[in-house]
Amino acid sequence: SAGNEIAIGLALIGGLLTSAAAAGLAATMLVARSEGVFLDPVFGAKAMAALCDHARDSRVDGGPVVFLVTGGDNSLWINLRRHGIAQILARNEASSVYMADAYARLTGRPTFVYGQYGPGAGNVAGALAEPFWSSSPVVAMPTAMRRQHRHRHEYQELEQIHLFSGVTKWQAEATVPEQAAHLVRAGALRALGDTPGPVYTGIASDILRDYAI
């Protein structure tokens, strides 16, 4: 895409939303055989098929990629696009982790995955076991509860560092804006360093809302 336009590929559209597609099944077999990762046969498989199609046509330039299910952090999508970072949408957070895992293994680069704080972050953590066992450099970058609402029994608040501690090699959360960029860079480096593996870098949702990262 160019400027502020959004590129919509029509070649992969077809069939029912909840039905498997031939391209998705082919992508599922490719990832399973090459990486030992099993995608869900509908939504994750179709998204991976689109990614493979883009890669074959050299439309993925090897730069940073974020796999995600969009939540309420709209400023994040705007800033990612502003900086030219590719965003690959999945049907659910688990599928986005599986796709990030496959992409990280195929490229050897740290690959980012997003989930909104609370249940979204929990779904990301629940899918990180395979990347953890396989030493895959996946950077889990969910948002964390807004700072002004922490420890007030806010709906959907979780202690996310504890949540991710069993399936990542390093965990940190940005609680002031000045920490955010540093922790994202540190997370990417730690995901690759020594024995590669997933890391958790959470950023308080209000930091993304109020500050340009």
PDB file of N, CA and C in Angstrom, residues 35-38 97-98 101 105 125-138 165-169 195-199:
ATOM      1  N   GLU A  35       7.878 -26.600  10.438  1.00  0.00           N
ATOM      2  CA  GLU A  35       8.112 -26.020  11.771  1.00  0.00           C
ATOM      3  C   GLU A  35       7.479 -26.785  12.917  1.00  0.00           C
ATOM      4  N   GLY A  36       6.662 -27.787  12.611  1.00  0.00           N
ATOM      5  CA  GLY A  36       6.007 -28.518  13.688  1.00  0.00           C
ATOM      6  C   GLY A  36       4.955 -27.709  14.414  1.00  0.00           C
ATOM      7  N   VAL A  37       4.410 -26.676  13.770  1.00  0.00           N
ATOM      8  CA  VAL A  37       3.370 -25.823  14.349  1.00  0.00           C
ATOM      9  C   VAL A  37       2.053 -26.132  13.651  1.00  0.00           C
ATOM     10  N   PHE A  38       1.001 -26.336  14.424  1.00  0.00           N
ATOM     11  CA  PHE A  38      -0.301 -26.679  13.872  1.00  0.00           C
ATOM     12  C   PHE A  38      -1.246 -25.489  14.023  1.00  0.00           C
ATOM     13  N   VAL A  97      -0.346 -16.057  17.820  1.00  0.00           N
ATOM     14  CA  VAL A  97       0.894 -16.585  18.395  1.00  0.00           C
ATOM     15  C   VAL A  97       1.469 -17.677  17.505  1.00  0.00           C
ATOM     16  N   TYR A  98       0.624 -18.583  17.013  1.00  0.00           N
ATOM     17  CA  TYR A  98       1.120 -19.672  16.168  1.00  0.00           C
ATOM     18  C   TYR A  98       1.749 -19.120  14.889  1.00  0.00           C
ATOM     19  N   ASP A 101       5.039 -17.491  15.741  1.00  0.00           N
ATOM     20  CA  ASP A 101       6.017 -18.543  15.998  1.00  0.00           C
ATOM     21  C   ASP A 101       6.600 -19.053  14.682  1.00  0.00           C
ATOM     22  N   ARG A 105      10.501 -18.511  13.378  1.00  0.00           N
ATOM     23  CA  ARG A 105      11.400 -19.632  13.077  1.00  0.00           C
ATOM     24  C   ARG A 105      11.890 -19.577  11.635  1.00  0.00           C
ATOM     25  N   ALA A 125      -0.694 -15.747  26.350  1.00  0.00           N
ATOM     26  CA  ALA A 125       0.130 -16.570  27.233  1.00  0.00           C
ATOM     27  C   ALA A 125      -0.191 -18.051  27.074  1.00  0.00           C
ATOM     28  N   GLY A 126      -1.467 -18.366  26.915  1.00  0.00           N
ATOM     29  CA  GLY A 126      -1.871 -19.759  26.805  1.00  0.00           C
ATOM     30  C   GLY A 126      -1.355 -20.456  25.569  1.00  0.00           C
ATOM     31  N   ALA A 127      -0.965 -19.697  24.537  1.00  0.00           N
ATOM     32  CA  ALA A 127      -0.472 -20.281  23.293  1.00  0.00           C
ATOM     33  C   ALA A 127       1.048 -20.268  23.185  1.00  0.00           C
ATOM     34  N   LEU A 128       1.744 -19.775  24.213  1.00  0.00           N
ATOM     35  CA  LEU A 128       3.193 -19.606  24.117  1.00  0.00           C
ATOM     36  C   LEU A 128       3.994 -20.840  24.525  1.00  0.00           C
ATOM     37  N   ALA A 129       3.337 -21.905  24.946  1.00  0.00           N
ATOM     38  CA  ALA A 129       4.085 -23.077  25.387  1.00  0.00           C
ATOM     39  C   ALA A 129       4.963 -23.644  24.273  1.00  0.00           C
ATOM     40  N   GLU A 130       4.405 -23.808  23.085  1.00  0.00           N
ATOM     41  CA  GLU A 130       5.196 -24.374  21.976  1.00  0.00           C
ATOM     42  C   GLU A 130       6.370 -23.478  21.593  1.00  0.00           C
ATOM     43  N   PRO A 131       6.173 -22.163  21.411  1.00  0.00           N
ATOM     44  CA  PRO A 131       7.340 -21.308  21.160  1.00  0.00           C
ATOM     45  C   PRO A 131       8.381 -21.381  22.277  1.00  0.00           C
ATOM     46  N   PHE A 132       7.931 -21.523  23.530  1.00  0.00           N
ATOM     47  CA  PHE A 132       8.858 -21.615  24.657  1.00  0.00           C
ATOM     48  C   PHE A 132       9.668 -22.900  24.577  1.00  0.00           C
ATOM     49  N   TRP A 133       8.998 -24.027  24.342  1.00  0.00           N
ATOM     50  CA  TRP A 133       9.702 -25.307  24.246  1.00  0.00           C
ATOM     51  C   TRP A 133      10.637 -25.339  23.039  1.00  0.00           C
ATOM     52  N   SER A 134      10.284 -24.610  21.980  1.00  0.00           N
ATOM     53  CA  SER A 134      11.046 -24.662  20.734  1.00  0.00           C
ATOM     54  C   SER A 134      12.054 -23.531  20.588  1.00  0.00           C
ATOM     55  N   SER A 135      12.217 -22.717  21.629  1.00  0.00           N
ATOM     56  CA  SER A 135      13.193 -21.605  21.615  1.00  0.00           C
ATOM     57  C   SER A 135      12.949 -20.679  20.427  1.00  0.00           C
ATOM     58  N   SER A 136      11.706 -20.267  20.261  1.00  0.00           N
ATOM     59  CA  SER A 136      11.317 -19.387  19.161  1.00  0.00           C
ATOM     60  C   SER A 136      11.280 -17.937  19.652  1.00  0.00           C
ATOM     61  N   PRO A 137      11.918 -17.002  18.939  1.00  0.00           N
ATOM     62  CA  PRO A 137      12.017 -15.610  19.421  1.00  0.00           C
ATOM     63  C   PRO A 137      10.747 -14.793  19.208  1.00  0.00           C
ATOM     64  N   VAL A 138       9.684 -15.168  19.890  1.00  0.00           N
ATOM     65  CA  VAL A 138       8.414 -14.444  19.830  1.00  0.00           C
ATOM     66  C   VAL A 138       8.392 -13.400  20.947  1.00  0.00           C
ATOM     67  N   SER A 165       5.177 -15.687  33.242  1.00  0.00           N
ATOM     68  CA  SER A 165       6.471 -16.119  33.758  1.00  0.00           C
ATOM     69  C   SER A 165       6.806 -17.567  33.431  1.00  0.00           C
ATOM     70  N   GLY A 166       5.811 -18.425  33.293  1.00  0.00           N
ATOM     71  CA  GLY A 166       6.087 -19.831  33.013  1.00  0.00           C
ATOM     72  C   GLY A 166       6.344 -20.153  31.567  1.00  0.00           C
ATOM     73  N   VAL A 167       6.029 -19.222  30.645  1.00  0.00           N
ATOM     74  CA  VAL A 167       6.158 -19.519  29.211  1.00  0.00           C
ATOM     75  C   VAL A 167       7.024 -18.496  28.476  1.00  0.00           C
ATOM     76  N   THR A 168       7.738 -17.653  29.209  1.00  0.00           N
ATOM     77  CA  THR A 168       8.674 -16.710  28.597  1.00  0.00           C
ATOM     78  C   THR A 168       9.970 -16.708  29.403  1.00  0.00           C
ATOM     79  N   LYS A 169      11.056 -16.342  28.754  1.00  0.00           N
ATOM     80  CA  LYS A 169      12.365 -16.332  29.416  1.00  0.00           C
ATOM     81  C   LYS A 169      12.661 -15.012  30.120  1.00  0.00           C
ATOM     82  N   THR A 195      20.175 -18.560  24.428  1.00  0.00           N
ATOM     83  CA  THR A 195      19.170 -19.467  23.865  1.00  0.00           C
ATOM     84  C   THR A 195      17.931 -18.655  23.528  1.00  0.00           C
ATOM     85  N   PRO A 196      17.538 -18.594  22.248  1.00  0.00           N
ATOM     86  CA  PRO A 196      16.354 -17.795  21.897  1.00  0.00           C
ATOM     87  C   PRO A 196      15.103 -18.312  22.600  1.00  0.00           C
ATOM     88  N   GLY A 197      14.121 -17.445  22.703  1.00  0.00           N
ATOM     89  CA  GLY A 197      12.860 -17.850  23.302  1.00  0.00           C
ATOM     90  C   GLY A 197      11.923 -16.672  23.464  1.00  0.00           C
ATOM     91  N   PRO A 198      10.657 -16.939  23.791  1.00  0.00           N
ATOM     92  CA  PRO A 198       9.671 -15.862  23.928  1.00  0.00           C
ATOM     93  C   PRO A 198       9.975 -14.966  25.125  1.00  0.00           C
ATOM     94  N   VAL A 199       9.597 -13.711  25.003  1.00  0.00           N
ATOM     95  CA  VAL A 199       9.692 -12.754  26.104  1.00  0.00           C
ATOM     96  C   VAL A 199       8.356 -12.014  26.205  1.00  0.00           C
TER      97      VAL A 199
END
